[in-house]
Amino acid sequence: MPRIVVDVMLKPEILDPQGKAIVGALPRLGFTEFSGVRQGKRFELTVDGEITEAVLAKAREAAETLLSNPVIEDVVKVEAVDD
Amino acid sequence: MPRIVVDVMLKPEILDPQGKAIVGALPRLGFTEFSGVRQGKRFELTVDGEITEAVLAKAREAAETLLSNPVIEDVVKVEAVDD
């Protein structure tokens, strides 16, 4: 089934406590390569039929109204993916 | 700063109540194009210096040990991204 991936991340200026907790734990587990971690959400929307520009536009609209909180989050990607 | 994106999704056979709730709400909001929604996690790891194969391998290892629960989740992508 054709799918659309939607990625949502916290706005850069918003504190990310989960990301802070992870980046604090990484060195204790032997991972010293990473100076920052931010956590967001990834959605896979299954589409009946073909992914047209109109369907992509509806996915972006759903992303901005239902899948993210525009006050603190940015929709960073809305993309059709092949299986 | 160079970044590595890690995407984690629930294994297909695992029930996704959040995804179910979203796909149930979409038609009420006028979105009828989508037959399924699954929600996962997206991480952005900031790297000091260059992203080498070794750093990517460490990111994958961190993804599989700290950023996901291998019992119920799959790491579906570990990828360097340009700013």
Coordinates of C-alpha atoms in Angstrom, one line a residue, chain B:
Chain B
M1 CA 26.2 20.8 12.7
P2 CA 26.1 17.4 11.0
R3 CA 23.1 15.3 12.1
I4 CA 22.0 11.7 12.0
V5 CA 18.3 10.9 11.8
V6 CA 17.1 7.7 13.4
D7 CA 13.5 6.5 12.7
V8 CA 11.9 3.9 15.0
M9 CA 8.5 2.3 14.4
L10 CA 6.4 -0.3 16.2
K11 CA 6.8 -3.7 14.6
P12 CA 3.9 -4.3 12.1
E13 CA 2.4 -7.0 14.3
I14 CA 2.2 -4.8 17.4
L15 CA -1.1 -3.0 18.0
D16 CA -0.8 0.8 17.7
P17 CA -3.5 2.4 19.8
Q18 CA -2.3 6.0 19.0
G19 CA -2.4 5.3 15.3
K20 CA -5.9 3.7 15.7
A21 CA -7.1 6.8 17.5
I22 CA -5.8 9.1 14.8
V23 CA -7.2 7.1 11.9
G24 CA -10.5 7.2 13.7
A25 CA -10.5 11.0 14.1
L26 CA -9.3 11.8 10.5
P27 CA -12.7 11.3 8.8
R28 CA -14.5 13.5 11.4
L29 CA -12.1 16.3 10.5
G30 CA -12.7 15.8 6.7
F31 CA -9.7 13.7 5.9
T32 CA -11.0 10.6 4.0
E33 CA -7.9 9.7 2.0
F34 CA -6.1 7.7 4.7
S35 CA -6.9 4.1 5.6
G36 CA -4.3 3.6 8.3
V37 CA -1.9 5.6 10.5
R38 CA 1.0 4.3 12.5
Q39 CA 3.0 6.5 14.9
G40 CA 6.7 6.1 15.7
K41 CA 9.6 8.1 16.9
R42 CA 12.1 10.3 15.1
F43 CA 15.5 11.2 16.6
E44 CA 18.0 13.8 15.5
L45 CA 21.5 13.1 16.8
T46 CA 24.0 16.0 16.5
V47 CA 27.5 14.9 15.8
D48 CA 30.7 16.7 16.7
G49 CA 32.9 16.6 13.6
E50 CA 32.4 14.5 10.5
I51 CA 29.9 11.6 10.1
T52 CA 32.0 8.6 9.2
E53 CA 30.9 5.0 8.7
A54 CA 32.1 4.3 12.3
V55 CA 29.9 7.1 13.7
L56 CA 26.9 5.8 11.7
A57 CA 27.6 2.4 13.1
K58 CA 27.6 3.8 16.6
A59 CA 24.4 5.6 15.9
R60 CA 22.8 2.4 14.7
E61 CA 24.0 0.6 17.9
A62 CA 22.6 3.4 20.1
A63 CA 19.3 3.2 18.1
E64 CA 19.0 -0.5 18.8
T65 CA 20.0 -0.4 22.4
L66 CA 18.8 2.9 23.8
L67 CA 16.4 4.6 21.3
S68 CA 14.2 1.6 20.7
N69 CA 12.8 -1.4 22.4
P70 CA 13.8 -4.3 20.2
V71 CA 11.0 -6.5 21.5
I72 CA 8.2 -4.2 20.0
E73 CA 10.1 -1.7 17.8
D74 CA 12.1 -1.7 14.6
V75 CA 14.8 0.8 13.7
V76 CA 13.7 1.6 10.2
K77 CA 16.3 4.2 9.3
V78 CA 19.7 5.5 10.4
E79 CA 20.8 8.2 8.0
A80 CA 23.2 11.2 7.9
V81 CA 21.4 14.4 6.9
D82 CA 22.9 17.7 5.6
D83 CA 21.7 20.9 7.2

